[in-house]
CSV table of C-alpha atoms in Angstrom, one decimal:
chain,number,residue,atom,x,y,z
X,1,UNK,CA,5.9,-21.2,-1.3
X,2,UNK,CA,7.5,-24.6,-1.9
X,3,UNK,CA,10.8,-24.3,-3.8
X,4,UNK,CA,10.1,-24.6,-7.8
X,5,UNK,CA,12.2,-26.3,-10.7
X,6,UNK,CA,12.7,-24.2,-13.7
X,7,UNK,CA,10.4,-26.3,-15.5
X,8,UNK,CA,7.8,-25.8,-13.3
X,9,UNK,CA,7.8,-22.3,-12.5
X,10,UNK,CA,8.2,-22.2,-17.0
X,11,UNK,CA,4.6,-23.8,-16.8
X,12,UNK,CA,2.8,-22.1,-14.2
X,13,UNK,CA,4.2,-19.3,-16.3
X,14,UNK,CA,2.7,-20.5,-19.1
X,15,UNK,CA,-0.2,-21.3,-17.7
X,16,UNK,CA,-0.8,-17.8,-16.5
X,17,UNK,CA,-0.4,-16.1,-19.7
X,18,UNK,CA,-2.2,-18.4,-21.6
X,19,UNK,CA,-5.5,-18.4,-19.0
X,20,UNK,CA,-5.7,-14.5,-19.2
X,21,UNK,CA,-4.9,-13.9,-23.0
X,22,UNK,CA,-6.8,-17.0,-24.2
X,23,UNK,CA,-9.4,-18.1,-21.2
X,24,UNK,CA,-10.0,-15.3,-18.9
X,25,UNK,CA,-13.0,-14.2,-17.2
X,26,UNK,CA,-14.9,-12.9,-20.3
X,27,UNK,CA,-14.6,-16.0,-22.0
X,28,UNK,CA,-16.6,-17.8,-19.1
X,29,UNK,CA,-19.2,-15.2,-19.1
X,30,UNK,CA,-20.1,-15.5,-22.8
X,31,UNK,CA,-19.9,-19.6,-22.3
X,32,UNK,CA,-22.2,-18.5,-19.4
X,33,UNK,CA,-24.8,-16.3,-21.5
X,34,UNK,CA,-24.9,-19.1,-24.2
X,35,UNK,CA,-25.7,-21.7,-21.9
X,36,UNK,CA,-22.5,-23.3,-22.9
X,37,UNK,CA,-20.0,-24.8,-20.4
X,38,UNK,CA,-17.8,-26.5,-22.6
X,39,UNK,CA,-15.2,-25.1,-25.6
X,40,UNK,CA,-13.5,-27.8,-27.9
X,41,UNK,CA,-10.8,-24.9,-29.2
X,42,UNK,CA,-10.0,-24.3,-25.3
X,43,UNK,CA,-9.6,-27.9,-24.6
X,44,UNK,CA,-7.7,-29.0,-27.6
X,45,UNK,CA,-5.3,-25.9,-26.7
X,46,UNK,CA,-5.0,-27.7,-23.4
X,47,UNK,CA,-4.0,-31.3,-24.3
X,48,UNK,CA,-1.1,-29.4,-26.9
X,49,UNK,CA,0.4,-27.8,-24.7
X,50,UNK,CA,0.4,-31.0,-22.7
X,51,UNK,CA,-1.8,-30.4,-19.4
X,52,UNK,CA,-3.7,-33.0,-20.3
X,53,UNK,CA,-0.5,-35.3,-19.8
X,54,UNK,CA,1.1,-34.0,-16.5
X,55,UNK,CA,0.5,-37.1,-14.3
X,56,UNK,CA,0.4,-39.8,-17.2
X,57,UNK,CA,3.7,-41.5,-17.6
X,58,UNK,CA,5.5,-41.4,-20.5
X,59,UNK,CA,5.3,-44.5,-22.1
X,60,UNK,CA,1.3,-43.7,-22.6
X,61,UNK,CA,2.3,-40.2,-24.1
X,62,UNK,CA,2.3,-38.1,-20.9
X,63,UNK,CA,5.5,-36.2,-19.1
X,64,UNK,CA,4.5,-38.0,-15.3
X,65,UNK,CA,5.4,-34.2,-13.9
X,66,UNK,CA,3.8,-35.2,-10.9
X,67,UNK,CA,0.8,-33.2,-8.7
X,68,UNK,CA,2.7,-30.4,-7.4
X,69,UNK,CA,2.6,-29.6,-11.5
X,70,UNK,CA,-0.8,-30.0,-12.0
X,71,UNK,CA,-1.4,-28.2,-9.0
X,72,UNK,CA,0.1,-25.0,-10.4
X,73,UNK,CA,-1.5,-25.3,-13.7
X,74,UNK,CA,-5.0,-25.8,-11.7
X,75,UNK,CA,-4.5,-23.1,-9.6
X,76,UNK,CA,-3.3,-20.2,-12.5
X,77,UNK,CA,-6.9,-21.5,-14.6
X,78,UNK,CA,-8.6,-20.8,-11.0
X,79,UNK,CA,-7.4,-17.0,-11.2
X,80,UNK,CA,-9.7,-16.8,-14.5
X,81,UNK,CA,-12.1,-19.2,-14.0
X,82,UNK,CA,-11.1,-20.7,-16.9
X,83,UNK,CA,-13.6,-23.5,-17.8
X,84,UNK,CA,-12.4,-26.9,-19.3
X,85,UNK,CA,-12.8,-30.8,-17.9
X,86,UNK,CA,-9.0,-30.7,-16.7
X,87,UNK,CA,-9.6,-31.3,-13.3
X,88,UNK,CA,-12.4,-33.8,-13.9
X,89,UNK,CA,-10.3,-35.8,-16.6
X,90,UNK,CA,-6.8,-35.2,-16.5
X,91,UNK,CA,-6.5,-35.3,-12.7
X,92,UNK,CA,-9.6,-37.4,-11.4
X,93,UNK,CA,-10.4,-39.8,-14.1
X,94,UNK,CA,-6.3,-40.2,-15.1
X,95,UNK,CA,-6.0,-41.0,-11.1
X,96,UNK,CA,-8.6,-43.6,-11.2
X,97,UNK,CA,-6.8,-45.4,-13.9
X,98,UNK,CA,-3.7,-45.2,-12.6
X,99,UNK,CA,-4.6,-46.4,-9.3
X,100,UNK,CA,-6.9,-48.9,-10.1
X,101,UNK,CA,-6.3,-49.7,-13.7
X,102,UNK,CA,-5.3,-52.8,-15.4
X,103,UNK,CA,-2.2,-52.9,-17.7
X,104,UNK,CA,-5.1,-53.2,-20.8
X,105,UNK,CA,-7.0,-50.4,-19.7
X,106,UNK,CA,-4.0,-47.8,-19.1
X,107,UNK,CA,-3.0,-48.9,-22.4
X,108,UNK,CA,-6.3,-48.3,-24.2
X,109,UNK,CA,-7.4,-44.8,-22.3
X,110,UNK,CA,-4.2,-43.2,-20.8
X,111,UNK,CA,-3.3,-42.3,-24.4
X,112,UNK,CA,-6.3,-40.9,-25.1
X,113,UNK,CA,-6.8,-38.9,-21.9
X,114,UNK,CA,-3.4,-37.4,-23.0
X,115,UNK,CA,-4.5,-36.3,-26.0
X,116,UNK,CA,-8.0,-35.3,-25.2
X,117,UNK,CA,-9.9,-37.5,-26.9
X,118,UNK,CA,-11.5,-39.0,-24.4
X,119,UNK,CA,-12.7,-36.9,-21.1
X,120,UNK,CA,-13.1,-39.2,-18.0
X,121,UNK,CA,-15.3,-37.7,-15.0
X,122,UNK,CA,-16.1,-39.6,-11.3
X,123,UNK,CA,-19.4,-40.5,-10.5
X,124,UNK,CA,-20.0,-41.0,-7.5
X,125,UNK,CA,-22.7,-39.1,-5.4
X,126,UNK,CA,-26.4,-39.6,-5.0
X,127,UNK,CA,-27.8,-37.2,-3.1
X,128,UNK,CA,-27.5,-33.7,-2.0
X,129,UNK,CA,-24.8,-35.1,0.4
X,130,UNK,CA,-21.2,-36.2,0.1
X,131,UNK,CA,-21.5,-39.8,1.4
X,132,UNK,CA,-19.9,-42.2,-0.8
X,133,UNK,CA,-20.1,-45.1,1.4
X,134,UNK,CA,-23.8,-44.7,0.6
X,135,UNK,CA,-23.8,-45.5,-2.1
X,136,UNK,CA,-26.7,-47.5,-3.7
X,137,UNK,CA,-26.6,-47.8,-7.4
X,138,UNK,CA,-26.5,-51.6,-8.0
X,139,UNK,CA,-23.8,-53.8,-10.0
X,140,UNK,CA,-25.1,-57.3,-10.4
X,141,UNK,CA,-22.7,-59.8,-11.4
X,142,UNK,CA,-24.3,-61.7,-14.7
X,143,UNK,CA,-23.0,-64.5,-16.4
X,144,UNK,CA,-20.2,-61.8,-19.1
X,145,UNK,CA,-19.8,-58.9,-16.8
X,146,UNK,CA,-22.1,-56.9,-14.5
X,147,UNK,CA,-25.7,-55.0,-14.5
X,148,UNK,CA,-25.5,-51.2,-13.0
X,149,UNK,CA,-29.0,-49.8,-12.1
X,150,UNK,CA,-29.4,-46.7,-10.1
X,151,UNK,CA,-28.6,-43.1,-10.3
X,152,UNK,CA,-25.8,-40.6,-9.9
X,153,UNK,CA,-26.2,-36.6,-9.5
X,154,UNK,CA,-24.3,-33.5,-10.1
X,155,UNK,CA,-21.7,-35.4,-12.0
X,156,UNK,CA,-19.3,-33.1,-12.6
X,157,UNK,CA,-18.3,-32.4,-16.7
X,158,UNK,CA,-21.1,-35.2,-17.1
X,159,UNK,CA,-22.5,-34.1,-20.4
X,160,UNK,CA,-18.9,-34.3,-22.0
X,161,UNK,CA,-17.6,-36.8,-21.0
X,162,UNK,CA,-17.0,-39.7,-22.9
X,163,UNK,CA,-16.4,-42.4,-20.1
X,164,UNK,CA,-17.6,-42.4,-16.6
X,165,UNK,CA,-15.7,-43.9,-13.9
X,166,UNK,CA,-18.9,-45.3,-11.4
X,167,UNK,CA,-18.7,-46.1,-7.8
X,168,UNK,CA,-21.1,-49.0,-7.5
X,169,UNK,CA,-22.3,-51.2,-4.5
X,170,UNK,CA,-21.7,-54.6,-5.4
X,171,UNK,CA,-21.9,-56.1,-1.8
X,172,UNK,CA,-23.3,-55.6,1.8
X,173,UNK,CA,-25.7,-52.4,2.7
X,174,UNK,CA,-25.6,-48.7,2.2
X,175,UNK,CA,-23.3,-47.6,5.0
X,176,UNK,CA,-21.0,-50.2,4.8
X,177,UNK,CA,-17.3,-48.9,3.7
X,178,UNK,CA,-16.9,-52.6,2.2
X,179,UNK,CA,-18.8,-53.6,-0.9
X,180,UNK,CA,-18.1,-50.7,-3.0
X,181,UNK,CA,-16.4,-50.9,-6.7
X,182,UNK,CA,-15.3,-48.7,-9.5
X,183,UNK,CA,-16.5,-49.8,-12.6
X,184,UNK,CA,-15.3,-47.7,-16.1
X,185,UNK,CA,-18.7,-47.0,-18.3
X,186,UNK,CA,-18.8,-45.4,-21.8
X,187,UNK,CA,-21.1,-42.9,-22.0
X,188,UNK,CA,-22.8,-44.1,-25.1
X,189,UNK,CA,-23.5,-47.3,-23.2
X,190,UNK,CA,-26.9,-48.9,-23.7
X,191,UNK,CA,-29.5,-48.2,-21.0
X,192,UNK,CA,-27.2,-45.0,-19.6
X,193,UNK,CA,-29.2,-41.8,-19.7
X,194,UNK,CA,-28.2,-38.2,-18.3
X,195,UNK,CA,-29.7,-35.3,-18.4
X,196,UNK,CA,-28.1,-32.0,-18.0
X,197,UNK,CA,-28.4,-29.9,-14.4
X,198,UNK,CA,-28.3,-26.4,-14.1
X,199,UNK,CA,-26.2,-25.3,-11.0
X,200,UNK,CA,-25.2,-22.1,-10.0
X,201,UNK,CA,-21.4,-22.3,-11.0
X,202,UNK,CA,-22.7,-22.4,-14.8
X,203,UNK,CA,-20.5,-25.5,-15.3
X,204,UNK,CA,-21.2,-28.6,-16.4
X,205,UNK,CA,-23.2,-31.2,-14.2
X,206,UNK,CA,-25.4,-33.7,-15.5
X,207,UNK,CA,-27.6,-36.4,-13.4
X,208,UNK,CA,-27.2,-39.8,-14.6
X,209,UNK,CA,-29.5,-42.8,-14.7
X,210,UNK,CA,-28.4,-46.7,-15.3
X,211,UNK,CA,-31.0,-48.8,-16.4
X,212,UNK,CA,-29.8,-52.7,-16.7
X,213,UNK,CA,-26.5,-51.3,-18.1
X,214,UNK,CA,-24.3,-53.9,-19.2
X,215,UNK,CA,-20.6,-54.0,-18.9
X,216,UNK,CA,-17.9,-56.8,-19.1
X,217,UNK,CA,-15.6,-58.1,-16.3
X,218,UNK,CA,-12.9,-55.8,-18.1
X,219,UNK,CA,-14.8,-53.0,-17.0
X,220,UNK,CA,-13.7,-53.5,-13.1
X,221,UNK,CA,-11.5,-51.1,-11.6
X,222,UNK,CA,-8.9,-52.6,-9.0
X,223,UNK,CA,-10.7,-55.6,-7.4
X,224,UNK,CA,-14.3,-56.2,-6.8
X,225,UNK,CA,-15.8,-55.0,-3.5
X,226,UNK,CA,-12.5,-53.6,-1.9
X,227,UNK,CA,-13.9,-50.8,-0.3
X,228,UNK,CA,-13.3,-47.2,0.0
X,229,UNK,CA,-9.4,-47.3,0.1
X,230,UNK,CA,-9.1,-47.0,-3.9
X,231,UNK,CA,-12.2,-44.5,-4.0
X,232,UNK,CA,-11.0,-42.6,-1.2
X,233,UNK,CA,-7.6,-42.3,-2.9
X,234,UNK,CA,-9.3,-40.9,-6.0
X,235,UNK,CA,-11.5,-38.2,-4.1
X,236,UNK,CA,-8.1,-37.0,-2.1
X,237,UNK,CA,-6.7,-36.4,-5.6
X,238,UNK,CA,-10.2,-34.1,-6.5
X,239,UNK,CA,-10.2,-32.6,-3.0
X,240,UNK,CA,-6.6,-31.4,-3.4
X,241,UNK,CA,-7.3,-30.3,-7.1
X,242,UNK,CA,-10.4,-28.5,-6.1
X,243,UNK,CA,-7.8,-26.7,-3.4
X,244,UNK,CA,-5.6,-25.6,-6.1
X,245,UNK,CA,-8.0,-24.0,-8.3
X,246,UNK,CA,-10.3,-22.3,-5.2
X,247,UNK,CA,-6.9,-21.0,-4.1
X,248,UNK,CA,-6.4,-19.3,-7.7
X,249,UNK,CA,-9.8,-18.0,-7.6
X,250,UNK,CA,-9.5,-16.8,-4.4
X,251,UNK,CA,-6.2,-15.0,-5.0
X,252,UNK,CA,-7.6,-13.2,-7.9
X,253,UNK,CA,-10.1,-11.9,-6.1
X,254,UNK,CA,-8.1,-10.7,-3.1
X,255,UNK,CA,-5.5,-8.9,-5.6
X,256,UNK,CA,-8.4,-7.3,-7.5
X,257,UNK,CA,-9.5,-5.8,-3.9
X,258,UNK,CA,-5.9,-4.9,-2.9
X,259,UNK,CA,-5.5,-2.6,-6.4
X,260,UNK,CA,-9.1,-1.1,-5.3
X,261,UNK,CA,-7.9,-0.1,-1.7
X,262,UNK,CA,-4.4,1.6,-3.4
X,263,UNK,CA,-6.7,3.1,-5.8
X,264,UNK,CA,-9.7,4.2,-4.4
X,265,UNK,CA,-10.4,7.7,-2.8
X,266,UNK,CA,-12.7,9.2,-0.5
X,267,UNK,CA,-12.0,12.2,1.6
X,268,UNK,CA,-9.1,12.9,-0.2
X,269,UNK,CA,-7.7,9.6,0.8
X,270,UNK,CA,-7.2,6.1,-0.8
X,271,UNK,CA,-9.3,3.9,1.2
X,272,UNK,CA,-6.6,0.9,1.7
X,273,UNK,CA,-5.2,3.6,4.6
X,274,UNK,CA,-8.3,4.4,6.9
X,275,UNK,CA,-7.9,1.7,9.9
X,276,UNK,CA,-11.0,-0.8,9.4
X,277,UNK,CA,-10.2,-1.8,6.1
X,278,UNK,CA,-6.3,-2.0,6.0
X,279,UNK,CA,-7.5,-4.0,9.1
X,280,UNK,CA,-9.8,-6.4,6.7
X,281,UNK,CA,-7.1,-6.7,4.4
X,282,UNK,CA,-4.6,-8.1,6.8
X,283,UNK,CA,-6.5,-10.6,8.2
X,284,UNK,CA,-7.7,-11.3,4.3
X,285,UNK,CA,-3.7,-11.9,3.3
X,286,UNK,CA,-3.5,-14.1,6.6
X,287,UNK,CA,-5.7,-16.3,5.4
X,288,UNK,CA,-4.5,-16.2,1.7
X,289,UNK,CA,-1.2,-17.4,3.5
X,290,UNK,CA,-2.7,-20.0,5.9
X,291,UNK,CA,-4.9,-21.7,2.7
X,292,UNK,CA,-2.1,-21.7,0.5
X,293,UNK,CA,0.3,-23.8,3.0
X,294,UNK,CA,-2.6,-26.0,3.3
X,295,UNK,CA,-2.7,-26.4,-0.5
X,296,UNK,CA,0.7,-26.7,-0.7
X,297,UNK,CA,0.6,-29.2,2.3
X,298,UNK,CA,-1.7,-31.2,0.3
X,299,UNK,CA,-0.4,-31.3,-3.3
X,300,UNK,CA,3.4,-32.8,-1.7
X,301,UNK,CA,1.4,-35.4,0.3
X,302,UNK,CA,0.4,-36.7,-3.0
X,303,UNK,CA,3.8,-36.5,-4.0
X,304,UNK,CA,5.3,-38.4,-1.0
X,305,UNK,CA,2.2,-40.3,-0.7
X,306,UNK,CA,2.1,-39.4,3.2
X,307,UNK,CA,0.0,-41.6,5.4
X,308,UNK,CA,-1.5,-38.0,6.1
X,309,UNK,CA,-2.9,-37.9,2.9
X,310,UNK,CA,-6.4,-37.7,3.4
X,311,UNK,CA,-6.6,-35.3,6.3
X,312,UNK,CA,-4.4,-33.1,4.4
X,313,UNK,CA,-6.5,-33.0,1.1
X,314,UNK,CA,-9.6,-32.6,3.2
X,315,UNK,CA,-7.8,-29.6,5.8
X,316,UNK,CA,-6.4,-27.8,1.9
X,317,UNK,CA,-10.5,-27.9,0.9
X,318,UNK,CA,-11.9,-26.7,3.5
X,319,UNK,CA,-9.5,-24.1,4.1
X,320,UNK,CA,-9.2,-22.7,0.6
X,321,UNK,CA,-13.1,-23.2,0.5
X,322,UNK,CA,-13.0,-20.9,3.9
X,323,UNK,CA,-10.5,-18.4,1.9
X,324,UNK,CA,-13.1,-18.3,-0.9
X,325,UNK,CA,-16.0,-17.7,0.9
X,326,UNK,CA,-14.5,-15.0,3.0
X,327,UNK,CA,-13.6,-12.8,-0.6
X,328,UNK,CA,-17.2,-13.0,-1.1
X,329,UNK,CA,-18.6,-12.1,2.1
């Protein structure tokens, strides 16, 4: 476990208390039975205690505690599958605008990310597939800005949001790594439909569809047809968030199965002794160990923004994603 500041071992503290007293696994059941996947009380308790802010700098009202924060606080909510458009918003969408933002538009949404008025979300996929540099949905430059037709799927926190942050193919073919731009969209822009999409997490995912939707120059993110490097900077941000909070969820489970092997008796026995399953449980804890170096790896790599970057984010998902899926096998 990397070495924590007292601040930061205060919020994942904090974080831990508050997830299981205020936003634990019954409260995502009940959103779950009321086909609900969104609570304004949980996300308002969020942005006070200042969540919303850990990577924003301070001059636009965050504290800039950096990933390695956020990670914590990510992977605490993953513990009670506490449901909420941080990760989406806070992480994703405040990356995007830091990265690729203008001086005008940090100024006009930082703020407001910070304070949870506004709830940015990526849009990027298209298909069943993860292959952003397929992307296909159109922007068409026009004589005050740009046209955007096409479509975007399983967006994540897409019926909440209140801007979408759009990858776009303004040059070349699908395929091509160049081409590609980021363009911010309000959601209550004219000609932008989406349509909620049931998945099997329960959360919220919506499929979007741009018809001739019109937005001005200012609207551009970074510059116009760089490519994948500012994209693929945003989606190593998601993959390492997604890490965090798999790794919490993970965790949780493989505690909750520890305290049923100390507990549990047959044949006069608790169960965690016979051979097979003390076994199991070692080479479950292995892997809890091996994903959460891999996490770790890739949260600091944010930090030190490592060259390594992208192979770490992508080795800390597929290894917490492994982790995961072997607590439910």
């Amino acid at each position: 476990m990397a070495a924590l500041t007292e601040e930061q071992a205060l919020i994942r503290e904090q974080a831990s208390t508050w997830a299981v007293k205020e936003a634990p696994v019954n409260a995502f059941r009940a959103l779950r039975d009321n086909a609900c996947s969104f609570d304004a009380t949980t996300w308002q308790a969020m942005a006070d205690m200042g969540w919303t802010g850990i990577l924003v700098p301070e001059q636009y009202g965050g504290s800039d505690l950096g990933y390695l924060t956020f990670g914590l606080v990510l992977e605490q909510l993953g513990r009670q599958l506490t449901v909420s458009p941080l990760l989406a918003s806070a992480l994703v969408g405040a990356s995007a605008v830091l990265l690729g933002g203008s001086p005008q538009q940090k100024e006009a949404l930082l703020p407001s990310i910070v304070d949870g008025s506004a709830i940015l979300t990526l849009a990027v996929d298209e298909g069943a597939h993860h292959h952003p540099e397929q992307t296909t949905l159109s922007a068409v430059a026009t004589d005050d800005g740009f046209s955007l037709d096409g479509k975007k799927v399983f967006v994540e926190e897409g019926m909440v949001a209140t801007h979408f942050v759009v990858a776009t193919r303004t040059a070349e073919s699908p395929g091509d790594v160049t081409g590609i731009s980021l363009f911010l969209v309000p959601a209550e822009a004219s000609g932008l439909e989406r349509a909620a999409v049931r998945a099997i997490d329960s959360r919220d995912h919506a499929q979007l569809t741009f018809t001739a939707v019109s937005v001005g120059r200012a609207a551009l993110l970074g510059e116009l047809g760089a490519g994948m490097p500012l994209l693929d900077q945003v989606l190593d941000r998601a993959r390492a968030g997604i890490a965090a909070e798999m790794q919490g969820t993970a965790s949780a489970a493989f505690d909750m199965t520890l305290d049923y092997l100390k507990t549990r008796e047959q044949f006069g026995k608790v169960i965690g002794s016979f051979q097979g399953l003390s076994h199991r449980a070692a080479g479950l804890f292995s892997a809890q160990q091996l994903s959460l170096s891999c996490v770790e790896g890739a949260v600091l790599a944010l930090v030190a923004c490592s060259v390594a970057m992208s192979e770490v984010a992508s080795l800390a998902k597929c290894q917490s994603g492994q982790f995961l899926f072997d607590m439910s096998y």
